[in-house]
Amino acid sequence: MNSVRVNGLNVQAALETIAAIKADKSLARFEFRARNRWIDGGENRSTIKDFYGAGREDCSRMSAFEFTNGEPPVLLGNNEGANPVEFLLHALAGCVTTTFILHAMARGITVRELRTELEGDIDLQGLLGLDDAVSPGYEQIRIRMHVKADCPEKDLDDLLAYTQQHSPVCNTVCRPVPVIIERAMD
Amino acid sequence: MNSVRVNGLNVQAALETIAAIKADKSLARFEFRARNRWIDGGENRSTIKDFYGAGREDCSRMSAFEFTNGEPPVLLGNNEGANPVEFLLHALAGCVTTTFILHAMARGITVRELRTELEGDIDLQGLLGLDDAVSPGYEQIRIRMHVKADCPEKDLDDLLAYTQQHSPVCNTVCRPVPVIIERAMD
């Protein structure tokens, strides 16, 4: 088996995935899942394990990942964990990074280093319902990317623009995505 | 000091926060931050520690929170961690939960139990750039909430609708939020 790797990704496996999806588009459909339980105050915990994708239930994870949301004292908590809007920045950072690395591989660009710094602005008047004119979510998120790679600067700029357009989390934040909440009658 | 708690939240501290923000709206402005470093392939790691809010730099955290993004084998990884789109579900679950608990407290509703299950649909043709008509992000996210509380069903439905409108992460997902990515010249 060909195991040539670029940026730590198996090139042959990536090509086979793309060929399989081109032959059967239903293989591209994924359903990701999380389960969360409130603990107390601003503390709650998620477990993440199973998902559906590539035409079947995934069973590659022996145990679940667990993550705890908390709040700092200024937001009535005890720093039990990072808070949800901070986890959103982590998700966004990771997705932009992985999308960049993936499409760098597709273009034959070897990345030596990639770091990002994120900042996001929130006005708490929205969450608290003190001013209906204030959106509860992020007003804007800024990402500063430090990248070293074996290609011209212009190719990095092109790749970054492509990444911004194709990152799933970035696209979920930039585009209005419907969230449906229903209460279980149990 | 009055330390009456409802749902684990200090009622007096919440009232003081709201009074302070009403007197000086600039106290409601927060800037959250994350720093991320690519490790290899689909693996990268964020550190989250400092933020600005309530008129000053927060210094309540002695050490940083660290979270690792990874990918399952079907997405060319080794399950080094949950993946970024799963972390987004964790952030959304936690934010809806904390917003619900906070506004339940404000309404004098004691919550006994709160659990959520989330599902989100993604078509990988978007990420891979195989079809420009396919959005790379979530098409839809569904949240099923199990809640037990000491109030009529109708009050829970009202509170849930209010929560959906005021959760920062839910609002960030439902509304188009600008993400600005710039490359540092270092």
Tab-separated table of C-alpha atoms in Angstrom:
chain	number	residue	atom	x	y	z
A	1	MET	CA	0.000	0.000	0.000
A	2	ASN	CA	1.173	3.458	-0.918
A	3	SER	CA	1.666	5.393	2.291
A	4	VAL	CA	3.151	8.644	1.025
A	5	ARG	CA	2.255	11.365	3.483
A	6	VAL	CA	2.076	15.115	2.988
A	7	ASN	CA	1.485	17.218	6.104
A	8	GLY	CA	0.858	13.961	7.997
A	9	LEU	CA	-2.045	12.977	5.729
A	10	ASN	CA	-2.070	9.759	3.690
A	11	VAL	CA	-2.275	10.963	0.091
A	12	GLN	CA	-3.487	7.649	-1.348
A	13	ALA	CA	-6.262	7.368	1.273
A	14	ALA	CA	-7.386	10.911	0.470
A	15	LEU	CA	-7.504	10.175	-3.270
A	16	GLU	CA	-9.473	6.980	-2.647
A	17	THR	CA	-11.973	8.857	-0.465
A	18	ILE	CA	-12.519	11.462	-3.170
A	19	ALA	CA	-12.910	8.797	-5.874
A	20	ALA	CA	-15.422	6.885	-3.725
A	21	ILE	CA	-17.502	10.017	-3.111
A	22	LYS	CA	-17.459	10.937	-6.801
A	23	ALA	CA	-18.806	7.445	-7.559
A	24	ASP	CA	-21.463	7.580	-4.822
A	25	LYS	CA	-22.299	11.009	-3.427
A	26	SER	CA	-24.263	9.515	-0.529
A	27	LEU	CA	-20.916	8.516	1.031
A	28	ALA	CA	-20.275	12.228	1.682
A	29	ARG	CA	-23.222	12.502	4.059
A	30	PHE	CA	-22.224	12.637	7.737
A	31	GLU	CA	-24.262	13.049	10.910
A	32	PHE	CA	-22.252	14.171	13.948
A	33	ARG	CA	-23.659	13.919	17.478
A	34	ALA	CA	-23.153	15.070	21.038
A	35	ARG	CA	-24.931	14.360	24.316
A	36	ASN	CA	-24.794	16.858	27.155
A	37	ARG	CA	-25.851	16.797	30.792
A	38	TRP	CA	-26.242	19.790	33.089
A	39	ILE	CA	-24.284	19.447	36.337
A	40	ASP	CA	-24.917	22.663	38.316
A	41	GLY	CA	-24.940	26.407	37.598
A	42	GLY	CA	-22.806	27.087	34.534
A	43	GLU	CA	-21.240	23.613	34.544
A	44	ASN	CA	-22.289	20.893	32.100
A	45	ARG	CA	-20.581	18.012	30.347
A	46	SER	CA	-20.730	16.529	26.851
A	47	THR	CA	-19.887	13.062	25.637
A	48	ILE	CA	-18.996	12.548	21.978
A	49	LYS	CA	-18.446	9.129	20.466
A	50	ASP	CA	-20.579	7.792	17.630
A	51	PHE	CA	-21.385	9.356	14.261
A	52	TYR	CA	-22.689	8.293	10.881
A	53	GLY	CA	-20.615	8.777	7.745
A	54	ALA	CA	-19.285	7.147	4.589
A	55	GLY	CA	-22.439	5.024	4.432
A	56	ARG	CA	-22.332	3.483	7.906
A	57	GLU	CA	-22.191	3.986	11.658
A	58	ASP	CA	-18.612	4.633	12.699
A	59	CYS	CA	-17.267	2.305	15.361
A	60	SER	CA	-13.629	3.395	15.497
A	61	ARG	CA	-13.797	4.920	18.972
A	62	MET	CA	-13.495	2.579	21.916
A	63	SER	CA	-14.556	5.204	24.458
A	64	ALA	CA	-16.279	8.574	24.405
A	65	PHE	CA	-14.566	11.957	24.497
A	66	GLU	CA	-15.762	14.074	27.417
A	67	PHE	CA	-15.648	17.868	27.682
A	68	THR	CA	-16.769	20.113	30.522
A	69	ASN	CA	-18.208	23.576	29.996
A	70	GLY	CA	-17.829	26.016	32.877
A	71	GLU	CA	-17.835	29.749	33.484
A	72	PRO	CA	-15.343	32.095	35.151
A	73	PRO	CA	-16.331	33.841	38.413
A	74	VAL	CA	-17.219	37.067	36.581
A	75	LEU	CA	-19.857	34.990	34.763
A	76	LEU	CA	-21.108	33.328	37.988
A	77	GLY	CA	-19.010	30.153	37.707
A	78	ASN	CA	-15.869	28.571	39.144
A	79	ASN	CA	-13.831	27.941	35.974
A	80	GLU	CA	-15.012	24.334	35.871
A	81	GLY	CA	-13.956	24.356	32.214
A	82	ALA	CA	-13.657	26.735	29.287
A	83	ASN	CA	-17.001	28.303	28.502
A	84	PRO	CA	-19.155	27.509	25.449
A	85	VAL	CA	-18.188	30.582	23.419
A	86	GLU	CA	-14.514	29.745	24.022
A	87	PHE	CA	-15.104	26.144	22.854
A	88	LEU	CA	-16.597	27.646	19.695
A	89	LEU	CA	-13.276	29.448	19.064
A	90	HIS	CA	-11.418	26.151	19.601
A	91	ALA	CA	-13.701	24.444	17.058
A	92	LEU	CA	-13.183	27.263	14.570
A	93	ALA	CA	-9.396	27.296	15.031
A	94	GLY	CA	-9.190	23.540	14.528
A	95	CYS	CA	-11.417	23.498	11.484
A	96	VAL	CA	-9.600	26.309	9.691
A	97	THR	CA	-6.289	24.581	10.492
A	98	THR	CA	-7.363	21.131	9.280
A	99	THR	CA	-8.986	22.544	6.138
A	100	PHE	CA	-5.791	24.487	5.378
A	101	ILE	CA	-3.602	21.397	5.920
A	102	LEU	CA	-5.900	19.205	3.787
A	103	HIS	CA	-5.997	21.525	0.810
A	104	ALA	CA	-2.279	22.264	1.147
A	105	MET	CA	-1.739	18.516	0.696
A	106	ALA	CA	-4.060	18.529	-2.341
A	107	ARG	CA	-1.899	21.283	-3.869
A	108	GLY	CA	1.375	19.600	-2.973
A	109	ILE	CA	2.321	22.273	-0.442
A	110	THR	CA	4.301	21.059	2.562
A	111	VAL	CA	3.449	23.049	5.700
A	112	ARG	CA	6.175	23.323	8.318
A	113	GLU	CA	4.347	25.352	10.963
A	114	LEU	CA	0.819	26.651	11.464
A	115	ARG	CA	-0.440	28.629	14.427
A	116	THR	CA	-3.559	30.741	14.872
A	117	GLU	CA	-4.730	33.338	17.385
A	118	LEU	CA	-8.441	34.045	17.657
A	119	GLU	CA	-10.435	36.873	19.199
A	120	GLY	CA	-14.209	37.245	19.314
A	121	ASP	CA	-16.362	40.110	20.584
A	122	ILE	CA	-19.566	39.585	22.563
A	123	ASP	CA	-21.830	42.142	24.231
A	124	LEU	CA	-23.476	40.411	27.211
A	125	GLN	CA	-26.521	42.679	26.986
A	126	GLY	CA	-27.720	40.230	24.317
A	127	LEU	CA	-27.510	37.102	26.479
A	128	LEU	CA	-29.055	38.901	29.421
A	129	GLY	CA	-31.943	40.263	27.338
A	130	LEU	CA	-31.174	43.847	28.397
A	131	ASP	CA	-31.254	45.324	24.871
A	132	ASP	CA	-33.112	43.711	21.975
A	133	ALA	CA	-30.919	45.606	19.514
A	134	VAL	CA	-27.824	43.694	20.714
A	135	SER	CA	-27.214	40.253	19.162
A	136	PRO	CA	-26.425	37.630	21.814
A	137	GLY	CA	-23.727	35.953	19.714
A	138	TYR	CA	-20.311	36.990	18.471
A	139	GLU	CA	-20.296	40.329	16.663
A	140	GLN	CA	-17.106	39.425	14.816
A	141	ILE	CA	-14.355	36.813	15.066
A	142	ARG	CA	-10.791	37.565	13.997
A	143	ILE	CA	-8.197	34.874	13.172
A	144	ARG	CA	-4.529	35.704	12.810
A	145	MET	CA	-2.629	32.872	11.119
A	146	HIS	CA	1.120	32.268	11.285
A	147	VAL	CA	2.187	29.825	8.587
A	148	LYS	CA	5.497	28.575	7.254
A	149	ALA	CA	5.445	26.479	4.089
A	150	ASP	CA	7.547	25.655	1.033
A	151	CYS	CA	5.688	27.804	-1.495
A	152	PRO	CA	5.445	31.448	-2.645
A	153	GLU	CA	3.530	33.919	-0.479
A	154	LYS	CA	0.873	34.301	-3.154
A	155	ASP	CA	0.098	30.571	-3.073
A	156	LEU	CA	-0.428	30.816	0.686
A	157	ASP	CA	-2.849	33.694	0.231
A	158	ASP	CA	-4.786	31.714	-2.391
A	159	LEU	CA	-4.872	28.682	-0.112
A	160	LEU	CA	-6.046	30.768	2.834
A	161	ALA	CA	-8.895	32.280	0.807
A	162	TYR	CA	-9.903	28.786	-0.344
A	163	THR	CA	-9.728	27.535	3.256
A	164	GLN	CA	-12.039	30.286	4.476
A	165	GLN	CA	-14.594	29.309	1.833
A	166	HIS	CA	-14.418	25.556	2.549
A	167	SER	CA	-13.969	25.155	6.321
A	168	PRO	CA	-17.143	23.543	7.758
A	169	VAL	CA	-17.039	25.405	11.091
A	170	CYS	CA	-16.115	28.728	9.454
A	171	ASN	CA	-18.984	28.246	6.998
A	172	THR	CA	-21.378	27.357	9.847
A	173	VAL	CA	-20.462	30.604	11.623
A	174	CYS	CA	-20.485	32.840	8.517
A	175	ARG	CA	-23.746	31.470	7.093
A	176	PRO	CA	-27.160	31.342	8.825
A	177	VAL	CA	-27.591	27.680	9.826
A	178	PRO	CA	-30.959	26.492	11.172
A	179	VAL	CA	-30.925	25.147	14.745
A	180	ILE	CA	-34.086	23.260	15.679
A	181	ILE	CA	-34.693	22.771	19.404
A	182	GLU	CA	-37.480	20.528	20.583
A	183	ARG	CA	-38.416	19.407	24.043
A	184	ALA	CA	-38.668	15.674	24.589
A	185	MET	CA	-41.916	14.679	26.274
A	186	ASP	CA	-40.511	12.214	28.763
B	1	MET	CA	-23.550	38.449	51.983
B	2	ASN	CA	-26.701	36.980	50.522
B	3	SER	CA	-25.807	33.655	48.934
B	4	VAL	CA	-29.221	32.327	47.910
B	5	ARG	CA	-28.710	30.002	44.969
B	6	VAL	CA	-31.176	28.907	42.312
B	7	ASN	CA	-29.983	26.208	39.914
B	8	GLY	CA	-26.509	26.593	41.412
B	9	LEU	CA	-26.283	30.276	40.475
B	10	ASN	CA	-25.818	33.051	43.067
B	11	VAL	CA	-28.948	35.186	42.675
B	12	GLN	CA	-27.480	38.255	44.379
B	13	ALA	CA	-24.335	38.167	42.233
B	14	ALA	CA	-26.498	37.935	39.103
B	15	LEU	CA	-28.613	40.911	40.159
B	16	GLU	CA	-25.484	42.949	40.930
B	17	THR	CA	-24.019	42.105	37.513
B	18	ILE	CA	-27.181	43.240	35.763
B	19	ALA	CA	-27.342	46.464	37.815
B	20	ALA	CA	-23.693	47.221	37.049
B	21	ILE	CA	-24.213	46.694	33.293
B	22	LYS	CA	-27.332	48.873	33.296
B	23	ALA	CA	-25.274	51.644	34.921
B	24	ASP	CA	-22.316	51.225	32.533
B	25	LYS	CA	-22.994	49.311	29.326
B	26	SER	CA	-19.287	49.063	28.520
B	27	LEU	CA	-19.027	46.427	31.280
B	28	ALA	CA	-21.006	44.070	29.016
B	29	ARG	CA	-18.270	44.006	26.391
B	30	PHE	CA	-16.216	40.795	26.372
B	31	GLU	CA	-13.389	39.597	24.136
B	32	PHE	CA	-12.781	35.843	24.246
B	33	ARG	CA	-9.593	34.292	22.844
B	34	ALA	CA	-7.996	31.029	21.794
B	35	ARG	CA	-4.559	30.066	20.505
B	36	ASN	CA	-4.103	26.974	18.375
B	37	ARG	CA	-1.081	25.059	17.079
B	38	TRP	CA	-1.074	22.450	14.332
B	39	ILE	CA	0.556	19.175	15.396
B	40	ASP	CA	0.316	16.841	12.372
B	41	GLY	CA	-2.361	15.807	9.858
B	42	GLY	CA	-5.785	16.442	11.384
B	43	GLU	CA	-4.396	16.946	14.888
B	44	ASN	CA	-4.060	20.388	16.472
B	45	ARG	CA	-4.315	21.813	19.952
B	46	SER	CA	-5.821	24.955	21.482
B	47	THR	CA	-5.000	26.736	24.697
B	48	ILE	CA	-7.622	28.988	26.284
B	49	LYS	CA	-6.905	31.137	29.317
B	50	ASP	CA	-7.204	34.922	29.237
B	51	PHE	CA	-10.122	37.097	28.154
B	52	TYR	CA	-11.282	40.669	28.554
B	53	GLY	CA	-14.624	41.458	30.178
B	54	ALA	CA	-16.429	43.557	32.773
B	55	GLY	CA	-13.971	46.379	32.095
B	56	ARG	CA	-10.700	44.535	32.666
B	57	GLU	CA	-8.444	41.618	31.787
B	58	ASP	CA	-9.610	38.524	33.642
B	59	CYS	CA	-6.958	36.822	35.761
B	60	SER	CA	-9.031	34.152	37.491
B	61	ARG	CA	-7.424	31.203	35.724
B	62	MET	CA	-4.118	29.949	37.078
B	63	SER	CA	-3.456	27.701	34.076
B	64	ALA	CA	-4.752	27.350	30.536
B	65	PHE	CA	-7.384	24.892	29.365
B	66	GLU	CA	-6.082	22.673	26.555
B	67	PHE	CA	-8.154	20.855	23.942
B	68	THR	CA	-7.027	18.591	21.115
B	69	ASN	CA	-8.809	18.377	17.787
B	70	GLY	CA	-8.400	15.126	15.862
B	71	GLU	CA	-10.143	13.158	13.153
B	72	PRO	CA	-11.409	9.566	12.940
B	73	PRO	CA	-9.745	7.148	10.490
B	74	VAL	CA	-12.528	7.616	7.925
B	75	LEU	CA	-11.468	11.291	7.859
B	76	LEU	CA	-7.752	10.461	7.608
B	77	GLY	CA	-6.958	10.735	11.338
B	78	ASN	CA	-6.350	8.542	14.384
B	79	ASN	CA	-9.054	9.826	16.775
B	80	GLU	CA	-6.506	12.073	18.499
B	81	GLY	CA	-9.499	14.019	19.819
B	82	ALA	CA	-13.056	14.905	18.865
B	83	ASN	CA	-13.123	16.754	15.571
B	84	PRO	CA	-13.872	20.474	15.138
B	85	VAL	CA	-17.487	20.065	13.996
B	86	GLU	CA	-18.129	17.848	17.043
B	87	PHE	CA	-16.594	20.491	19.337
B	88	LEU	CA	-19.038	22.962	17.780
B	89	LEU	CA	-21.914	20.721	18.933
B	90	HIS	CA	-20.393	20.620	22.442
B	91	ALA	CA	-20.206	24.431	22.470
B	92	LEU	CA	-23.800	24.707	21.273
B	93	ALA	CA	-25.088	22.161	23.808
B	94	GLY	CA	-23.338	23.933	26.669
B	95	CYS	CA	-24.488	27.384	25.652
B	96	VAL	CA	-28.141	26.423	25.252
B	97	THR	CA	-27.968	24.644	28.617
B	98	THR	CA	-26.340	27.543	30.500
B	99	THR	CA	-28.672	30.104	28.899
B	100	PHE	CA	-31.678	27.967	29.892
B	101	ILE	CA	-30.422	27.590	33.478
B	102	LEU	CA	-29.653	31.315	33.777
B	103	HIS	CA	-33.043	32.504	32.586
B	104	ALA	CA	-34.800	29.788	34.596
B	105	MET	CA	-33.146	31.335	37.666
B	106	ALA	CA	-34.293	34.803	36.554
B	107	ARG	CA	-37.874	33.474	36.386
B	108	GLY	CA	-37.629	31.632	39.703
B	109	ILE	CA	-37.830	28.216	38.049
B	110	THR	CA	-35.857	25.458	39.773
B	111	VAL	CA	-34.489	22.947	37.262
B	112	ARG	CA	-33.969	19.403	38.529
B	113	GLU	CA	-32.553	17.790	35.400
B	114	LEU	CA	-31.476	18.955	31.958
B	115	ARG	CA	-30.043	16.797	29.195
B	116	THR	CA	-29.657	17.427	25.476
B	117	GLU	CA	-28.930	15.293	22.431
B	118	LEU	CA	-27.592	16.981	19.313
B	119	GLU	CA	-27.334	15.905	15.697
B	120	GLY	CA	-25.894	17.872	12.795
B	121	ASP	CA	-25.779	17.057	9.085
B	122	ILE	CA	-22.761	17.757	6.905
B	123	ASP	CA	-22.129	16.858	3.272
B	124	LEU	CA	-18.375	16.443	2.820
B	125	GLN	CA	-18.559	17.442	-0.834
B	126	GLY	CA	-18.476	21.017	0.492
B	127	LEU	CA	-15.239	20.666	2.465
B	128	LEU	CA	-13.600	18.770	-0.375
B	129	GLY	CA	-14.616	21.346	-2.985
B	130	LEU	CA	-16.315	18.680	-5.127
B	131	ASP	CA	-19.588	20.585	-5.626
B	132	ASP	CA	-19.889	24.364	-5.300
B	133	ALA	CA	-23.632	24.030	-4.694
B	134	VAL	CA	-22.976	22.166	-1.407
B	135	SER	CA	-22.295	24.318	1.674
B	136	PRO	CA	-19.254	23.082	3.611
B	137	GLY	CA	-20.868	23.670	7.018
B	138	TYR	CA	-23.774	22.129	8.865
B	139	GLU	CA	-26.986	21.998	6.853
B	140	GLN	CA	-29.084	21.803	10.002
B	141	ILE	CA	-28.533	21.094	13.695
B	142	ARG	CA	-31.215	19.460	15.842
B	143	ILE	CA	-31.308	19.627	19.642
B	144	ARG	CA	-33.585	17.400	21.686
B	145	MET	CA	-33.904	18.644	25.260
B	146	HIS	CA	-35.008	16.600	28.260
B	147	VAL	CA	-35.907	18.862	31.163
B	148	LYS	CA	-37.488	18.386	34.559
B	149	ALA	CA	-38.438	21.496	36.523
B	150	ASP	CA	-40.965	22.735	39.062
B	151	CYS	CA	-43.213	24.702	36.698
B	152	PRO	CA	-46.024	24.142	34.181
B	153	GLU	CA	-45.163	22.725	30.751
B	154	LYS	CA	-46.138	25.993	29.087
B	155	ASP	CA	-43.582	27.923	31.147
B	156	LEU	CA	-40.886	25.501	29.979
B	157	ASP	CA	-41.870	26.041	26.362
B	158	ASP	CA	-41.710	29.828	26.844
B	159	LEU	CA	-38.318	29.535	28.532
B	160	LEU	CA	-36.997	27.297	25.748
B	161	ALA	CA	-38.094	29.755	23.052
B	162	TYR	CA	-36.428	32.594	24.989
B	163	THR	CA	-33.270	30.479	25.380
B	164	GLN	CA	-33.063	29.842	21.644
B	165	GLN	CA	-33.263	33.599	20.997
B	166	HIS	CA	-30.636	34.533	23.625
B	167	SER	CA	-27.968	31.794	23.593
B	168	PRO	CA	-24.704	33.306	22.269
B	169	VAL	CA	-23.516	30.148	20.472
B	170	CYS	CA	-26.986	29.390	19.072
B	171	ASN	CA	-27.197	32.971	17.830
B	172	THR	CA	-23.699	32.743	16.308
B	173	VAL	CA	-24.748	29.633	14.382
B	174	CYS	CA	-28.191	30.904	13.313
B	175	ARG	CA	-27.012	34.355	12.260
B	176	PRO	CA	-24.296	35.177	9.687
B	177	VAL	CA	-21.280	36.255	11.778
B	178	PRO	CA	-18.243	37.763	10.035
B	179	VAL	CA	-14.990	35.805	10.401
B	180	ILE	CA	-11.912	37.775	9.375
B	181	ILE	CA	-8.785	35.726	8.658
B	182	GLU	CA	-5.475	37.449	8.111
B	183	ARG	CA	-2.022	36.043	7.655
B	184	ALA	CA	0.632	37.355	10.005
B	185	MET	CA	3.765	38.481	8.168
B	186	ASP	CA	6.346	36.938	10.460
